[in-house]
XYZ file of C-alpha atoms in Angstrom:
411
model
C -0.046 -0.166 0.196
C 1.022 3.367 -0.924
C 1.777 5.712 2.229
C 0.002 8.940 2.848
C 1.425 12.096 1.337
C 2.571 14.205 3.956
C 2.826 17.132 1.700
C 0.157 20.167 1.470
C -0.528 19.469 -2.543
C -1.319 16.130 -2.231
C -3.403 15.549 -5.789
C -5.466 12.589 -4.111
C -8.362 12.632 -2.335
C -8.351 11.423 1.342
C -10.734 10.002 3.208
C -10.658 8.901 7.137
C -12.648 6.078 8.040
C -13.829 5.520 12.037
C -14.867 2.155 13.213
C -16.930 1.272 15.992
C -17.560 -2.047 17.386
C -14.293 -3.298 15.704
C -12.779 -1.146 18.580
C -14.052 -3.428 21.403
C -12.557 -6.723 19.639
C -9.239 -6.885 22.195
C -6.694 -9.352 20.860
C -9.129 -10.128 17.523
C -9.048 -6.743 16.668
C -6.419 -7.307 13.911
C -8.099 -9.720 12.186
C -11.593 -7.531 12.262
C -9.496 -4.935 10.814
C -7.894 -6.727 7.975
C -11.236 -7.623 6.525
C -12.235 -4.600 6.757
C -9.460 -2.934 4.732
C -10.093 -6.007 2.313
C -13.406 -5.107 1.870
C -13.020 -1.239 1.340
C -10.073 -1.965 -1.163
C -12.613 -4.084 -3.061
C -15.457 -1.620 -2.398
C -13.246 0.915 -4.266
C -11.064 -1.175 -6.688
C -13.113 -0.074 -9.770
C -12.698 3.472 -9.010
C -9.229 3.909 -9.976
C -5.613 3.629 -8.201
C -5.860 4.426 -4.490
C -4.814 2.905 -0.925
C -5.906 1.724 2.520
C -3.945 2.461 5.340
C -4.061 1.949 9.149
C -3.230 4.523 11.284
C -3.824 4.846 14.941
C -7.165 3.808 15.950
C -8.524 4.851 12.450
C -8.271 4.283 8.455
C -7.029 6.605 6.044
C -7.923 5.911 2.396
C -6.689 7.504 -0.827
C -8.711 7.595 -3.779
C -8.085 9.855 -7.701
C -9.351 13.464 -6.951
C -11.014 13.029 -10.624
C -13.669 10.492 -8.896
C -17.082 12.584 -7.697
C -17.516 12.684 -4.013
C -20.638 11.101 -4.189
C -19.800 8.348 -5.659
C -17.139 7.543 -3.307
C -19.647 8.087 -0.450
C -22.192 5.413 -2.065
C -19.437 3.398 -1.700
C -18.293 3.582 1.311
C -21.620 3.654 2.939
C -22.204 0.121 1.722
C -19.113 -1.617 3.738
C -19.971 -3.026 7.218
C -17.512 -2.416 9.794
C -17.775 1.307 9.121
C -18.929 3.521 11.684
C -18.035 7.009 9.615
C -16.153 8.855 7.471
C -15.288 12.007 6.144
C -13.251 13.837 3.407
C -9.799 14.889 5.099
C -6.975 17.243 4.175
C -3.853 16.073 5.521
C -1.064 18.203 6.875
C 2.480 17.637 8.561
C 3.074 18.323 12.126
C 3.318 22.033 11.712
C 0.821 24.664 12.602
C 1.263 26.857 9.935
C 0.633 23.605 7.060
C -2.539 22.474 9.761
C -3.775 26.365 9.160
C -3.322 26.037 5.396
C -5.122 22.743 5.704
C -7.761 24.092 7.325
C -8.058 26.780 5.066
C -8.497 24.506 2.183
C -11.215 22.237 4.143
C -13.461 25.927 4.978
C -13.015 26.745 1.212
C -16.243 28.226 -0.533
C -18.258 27.529 2.783
C -20.363 30.011 4.526
C -21.280 29.328 8.319
C -22.907 31.549 11.337
C -20.799 29.680 14.189
C -18.323 27.194 14.287
C -15.883 25.356 17.015
C -12.596 23.340 16.588
C -12.555 20.134 17.820
C -8.886 18.917 18.382
C -7.747 15.171 19.313
C -4.330 14.265 20.129
C -3.154 10.721 19.129
C 0.367 11.731 19.110
C 1.378 13.169 22.234
C 4.717 14.141 21.483
C 4.475 17.849 20.240
C 4.592 20.949 22.414
C 0.897 21.832 22.004
C -1.825 20.424 23.704
C -5.261 19.878 22.599
C -6.668 23.250 23.413
C -4.077 25.448 22.480
C -4.416 23.793 18.912
C -8.112 24.674 19.269
C -7.116 28.230 19.982
C -4.928 28.752 17.479
C -6.864 27.274 14.454
C -10.184 29.146 15.788
C -8.213 32.231 15.862
C -6.911 31.392 11.931
C -10.661 30.685 11.327
C -12.130 34.025 12.711
C -9.409 36.003 10.606
C -10.712 34.741 7.198
C -14.176 33.765 7.784
C -17.361 35.863 8.739
C -18.180 33.627 12.050
C -18.438 33.342 15.322
C -17.170 30.697 17.948
C -20.028 28.582 19.462
C -18.874 25.581 21.799
C -22.381 24.555 22.261
C -24.296 24.385 19.061
C -22.019 25.144 16.735
C -23.246 25.469 12.801
C -19.708 23.653 11.484
C -17.396 21.955 13.351
C -13.785 21.332 12.327
C -12.039 17.956 13.387
C -8.313 17.932 13.767
C -6.682 14.746 14.921
C -3.218 14.974 15.414
C -1.718 10.961 14.510
C 1.936 10.049 14.262
C 2.731 10.688 11.104
C 0.386 13.808 10.070
C -2.214 15.662 10.886
C -6.027 15.322 9.976
C -8.588 17.846 8.870
C -12.420 17.410 8.225
C -15.574 19.072 8.888
C -18.245 16.768 8.177
C -19.037 13.103 9.083
C -21.220 10.589 6.966
C -22.494 8.031 8.752
C -21.157 4.122 7.757
C -23.273 0.875 8.079
C -21.927 -0.032 11.422
C -22.133 -3.400 12.018
C -18.997 -6.139 11.752
C -16.883 -6.793 8.393
C -18.297 -9.140 5.653
C -16.141 -12.393 6.000
C -15.397 -12.397 9.896
C -19.233 -13.953 11.100
C -18.840 -17.516 8.949
C -20.800 -18.412 5.970
C -24.457 -18.680 5.103
C -27.232 -19.861 3.187
C -30.324 -17.932 2.513
C -33.426 -19.024 1.100
C -34.686 -15.885 -1.092
C -38.027 -15.598 -2.130
C -38.142 -12.190 -3.964
C -40.290 -10.951 -1.393
C -39.538 -7.924 1.319
C -38.736 -10.363 3.939
C -35.612 -12.542 2.606
C -33.640 -9.641 1.304
C -33.582 -8.179 4.672
C -32.704 -11.523 6.655
C -29.466 -11.660 4.128
C -28.628 -7.767 4.800
C -28.993 -8.243 8.430
C -26.892 -11.407 8.723
C -24.530 -9.720 6.622
C -24.059 -6.643 9.022
C -23.266 -9.266 11.225
C -20.315 -10.269 9.491
C -21.489 -13.110 7.473
C -21.193 -14.448 4.212
C -24.897 -14.874 2.871
C -25.217 -16.850 -0.594
C -28.590 -17.294 -1.659
C -30.578 -20.001 -3.173
C -33.843 -18.885 -5.029
C -36.548 -21.572 -5.429
C -38.802 -20.959 -8.794
C -41.846 -22.925 -10.613
C -40.361 -22.378 -14.115
C -42.070 -23.366 -16.989
C -45.329 -23.724 -14.894
C -44.576 -19.929 -14.106
C -42.911 -17.324 -15.981
C -39.305 -16.406 -15.143
C -40.599 -13.203 -13.248
C -39.437 -14.456 -9.898
C -36.069 -15.318 -11.352
C -35.088 -12.448 -12.765
C -36.273 -10.493 -9.362
C -33.930 -13.305 -7.433
C -30.995 -12.168 -9.901
C -31.454 -8.520 -9.426
C -32.099 -8.509 -5.707
C -28.510 -10.690 -5.277
C -26.886 -8.170 -7.466
C -27.962 -5.374 -4.846
C -27.104 -7.502 -1.685
C -23.526 -8.243 -3.118
C -22.730 -4.445 -3.286
C -22.168 -5.485 0.378
C -20.413 -8.395 0.438
C -18.543 -8.450 -2.944
C -19.226 -11.960 -4.106
C -22.442 -14.078 -3.682
C -23.565 -17.576 -4.994
C -26.494 -17.592 -6.312
C -28.493 -21.066 -6.910
C -31.646 -21.355 -8.900
C -33.592 -24.431 -7.759
C -36.681 -25.545 -10.250
C -39.175 -26.467 -7.923
C -42.804 -26.684 -9.581
C -41.969 -30.657 -10.032
C -41.662 -30.947 -6.218
C -44.834 -29.353 -5.618
C -46.530 -30.927 -8.414
C -45.694 -34.679 -6.859
C -46.733 -33.124 -3.341
C -50.207 -31.750 -4.631
C -50.822 -35.467 -6.025
C -49.938 -37.397 -2.949
C -50.672 -35.366 0.513
C -54.272 -33.537 1.911
C -54.286 -29.992 0.940
C -54.012 -28.782 4.348
C -50.485 -30.297 4.645
C -48.886 -28.824 1.314
C -47.526 -25.224 2.470
C -45.602 -27.241 5.611
C -44.399 -29.776 3.341
C -43.100 -27.312 0.519
C -40.953 -25.442 3.022
C -39.846 -28.760 4.783
C -38.574 -29.885 1.358
C -37.100 -26.261 0.692
C -35.268 -26.750 3.917
C -34.323 -30.392 2.618
C -32.618 -28.934 -0.220
C -31.024 -26.052 0.621
C -29.344 -28.166 3.718
C -27.964 -30.095 0.778
C -26.915 -26.836 -1.164
C -25.464 -25.621 2.201
C -23.003 -28.194 2.470
C -21.976 -27.889 -0.713
C -21.086 -24.215 -0.050
C -19.521 -24.657 3.321
C -22.073 -22.709 5.089
C -22.627 -23.122 8.591
C -26.550 -22.247 8.681
C -29.834 -21.440 6.852
C -31.243 -17.775 7.177
C -34.748 -17.037 6.158
C -36.930 -14.261 6.149
C -39.852 -15.722 8.460
C -41.550 -13.610 10.698
C -43.798 -15.110 13.631
C -47.352 -15.324 12.763
C -47.223 -13.637 9.351
C -48.274 -16.389 7.157
C -49.662 -19.760 7.761
C -46.122 -21.426 7.936
C -44.915 -19.497 10.266
C -46.545 -20.036 13.330
C -44.632 -21.702 16.337
C -45.915 -25.436 15.454
C -45.387 -25.122 11.765
C -41.874 -23.510 12.229
C -40.597 -26.413 14.623
C -42.325 -28.965 12.187
C -40.581 -27.310 9.025
C -37.089 -26.980 10.592
C -36.988 -30.509 12.179
C -35.739 -32.032 8.668
C -32.891 -29.632 8.751
C -29.500 -30.711 10.248
C -27.983 -27.185 10.008
C -29.270 -24.163 12.302
C -31.940 -22.356 10.636
C -31.344 -18.373 11.621
C -34.411 -15.979 11.322
C -33.082 -12.265 11.848
C -36.788 -10.907 11.410
C -39.005 -13.462 13.202
C -39.916 -10.510 15.892
C -40.117 -7.433 13.754
C -44.098 -6.706 12.141
C -44.158 -6.007 8.062
C -43.936 -2.651 8.264
C -40.729 -2.572 10.249
C -39.087 -4.879 7.345
C -40.558 -2.238 4.593
C -38.960 0.307 6.197
C -35.580 -1.515 6.317
C -36.296 -2.985 2.622
C -36.375 0.617 1.481
C -33.797 2.011 3.396
C -31.401 -0.885 1.799
C -32.564 -0.128 -1.693
C -34.555 -3.440 -2.107
C -38.312 -2.493 -1.444
C -38.804 -1.442 -5.489
C -37.434 -4.730 -6.528
C -38.870 -6.854 -4.059
C -43.050 -5.474 -5.119
C -42.763 -5.700 -8.310
C -45.397 -8.108 -9.693
C -43.971 -12.116 -10.439
C -45.552 -15.455 -10.105
C -43.662 -16.804 -6.975
C -42.976 -20.880 -6.700
C -45.355 -20.121 -2.892
C -48.499 -19.103 -5.498
C -48.416 -22.516 -7.413
C -50.773 -25.186 -6.204
C -51.409 -23.222 -2.785
C -54.759 -24.514 -0.766
C -57.526 -22.293 0.180
C -56.886 -23.012 4.169
C -53.814 -24.153 4.657
C -53.105 -26.288 8.400
C -51.787 -23.443 10.913
C -50.980 -25.816 13.581
C -49.339 -29.358 12.476
C -47.890 -31.664 14.189
C -44.262 -33.734 13.207
C -46.002 -37.203 13.479
C -48.910 -36.202 11.164
C -46.328 -34.522 8.470
C -44.001 -37.367 8.814
C -47.017 -39.872 8.017
C -48.065 -37.922 4.826
C -44.231 -37.852 3.623
C -44.815 -41.270 3.510
C -46.306 -41.294 0.389
C -43.411 -39.407 -1.356
C -40.116 -40.635 -2.458
C -37.829 -37.850 -0.650
C -34.497 -39.341 -1.838
C -35.804 -38.515 -5.501
C -37.417 -35.376 -5.191
C -33.872 -33.986 -3.464
C -32.595 -35.629 -6.480
C -34.489 -34.128 -9.094
C -34.145 -30.193 -7.724
C -30.534 -30.532 -7.319
C -29.647 -31.768 -11.118
C -31.588 -29.079 -12.299
C -30.027 -26.215 -10.023
C -28.465 -23.800 -12.094
C -25.775 -21.728 -10.214
C -24.760 -17.777 -10.980
C -21.922 -15.665 -9.661
C -22.536 -12.133 -8.754
C -19.415 -10.105 -7.971
C -19.240 -6.343 -7.215
C -17.933 -4.180 -9.029
C -19.465 -6.964 -11.698
C -17.787 -8.581 -13.916
C -18.282 -10.362 -17.602
C -19.183 -13.544 -16.387
C -21.994 -12.394 -14.768
C -23.625 -11.047 -17.956
C -22.689 -14.374 -19.609
C -24.186 -16.517 -16.636
C -27.256 -14.765 -16.762
C -28.102 -14.693 -20.458
C -27.716 -18.705 -19.888
C -30.560 -18.856 -17.747
C -32.923 -16.975 -19.838
C -31.923 -19.562 -22.504
């Protein structure tokens, strides 16, 4: 990595990144920081030559000045583990150079009041934080029509003195928070195409997990709309974790076999049990350690406590349900916040709408469901679904390989 330039005429754009929860990781902190730095490099990799460097409890990024700040901001806001970030100006440990950097940071700005907030992570200098604040505050008053307000300033000028240089910035942009993807293990999420499952996957990514996804479709019994939605949702989620495997599982034939062999009220529970069996097998191939669903308690017939228990019984892996206590309004709000809402509400023919009984059972028991499954050849149904599964790789930034896999699916 290229070390930060100490001159005041640096042609690169600098960004200081602060992390929150990572700072509490004790001896494991280097592992989390390494993952965060790797993810930041990946997020900015298509924007030109840059660098990511660790400096005294913060990270310093550089990017070409030609890259618009709005584009950098959008990329950085998607990186889990970032508490906040700011465009910053750098200066050597010289008060005149720091004054010049403050002037550049404030160039073109008008503000009725301000405050200098100085912090010293590097103590081997003759000036304390209060003296730095006083000297720089006087400098700002001499060059701007403004006043000092320590309690409710319109603008805060942050000055951070670290061992190699001084950083100056005036605005903080909130990051995504959470933990860096890649530190929490690998999961496989069931991606329906609706509102809930993308939010569930997102919430587990925020806890540091790599979440691959599986979509069950009923083509050719239904059209390809749900598959297209699943691909779009997988791409949106990949912006947060940079690499996603999307498994497209043909489920219509499995549903048809269930319909012909079991009582109608049990169909939905059996659909879900077979989905979990298939997902469990795919998770083993991916090295995933658990499954993730978008289930919310009581939302639909299959999501009562008794039915959830019966459904989960077929999985050899833990089933994580990050939305279990959320209501629909909360889920919709988060879907809008993460950018999946507009895609999720597009009309489609989801496999769950195929062969659905008028009155699905809401309180099944494991003995009853296992007895109903005796009429089905479970190994043959699993093999049928797994053999027809198509795999799509999503990367961020996107690669030509994704476009070719997408075209192959349509064919």
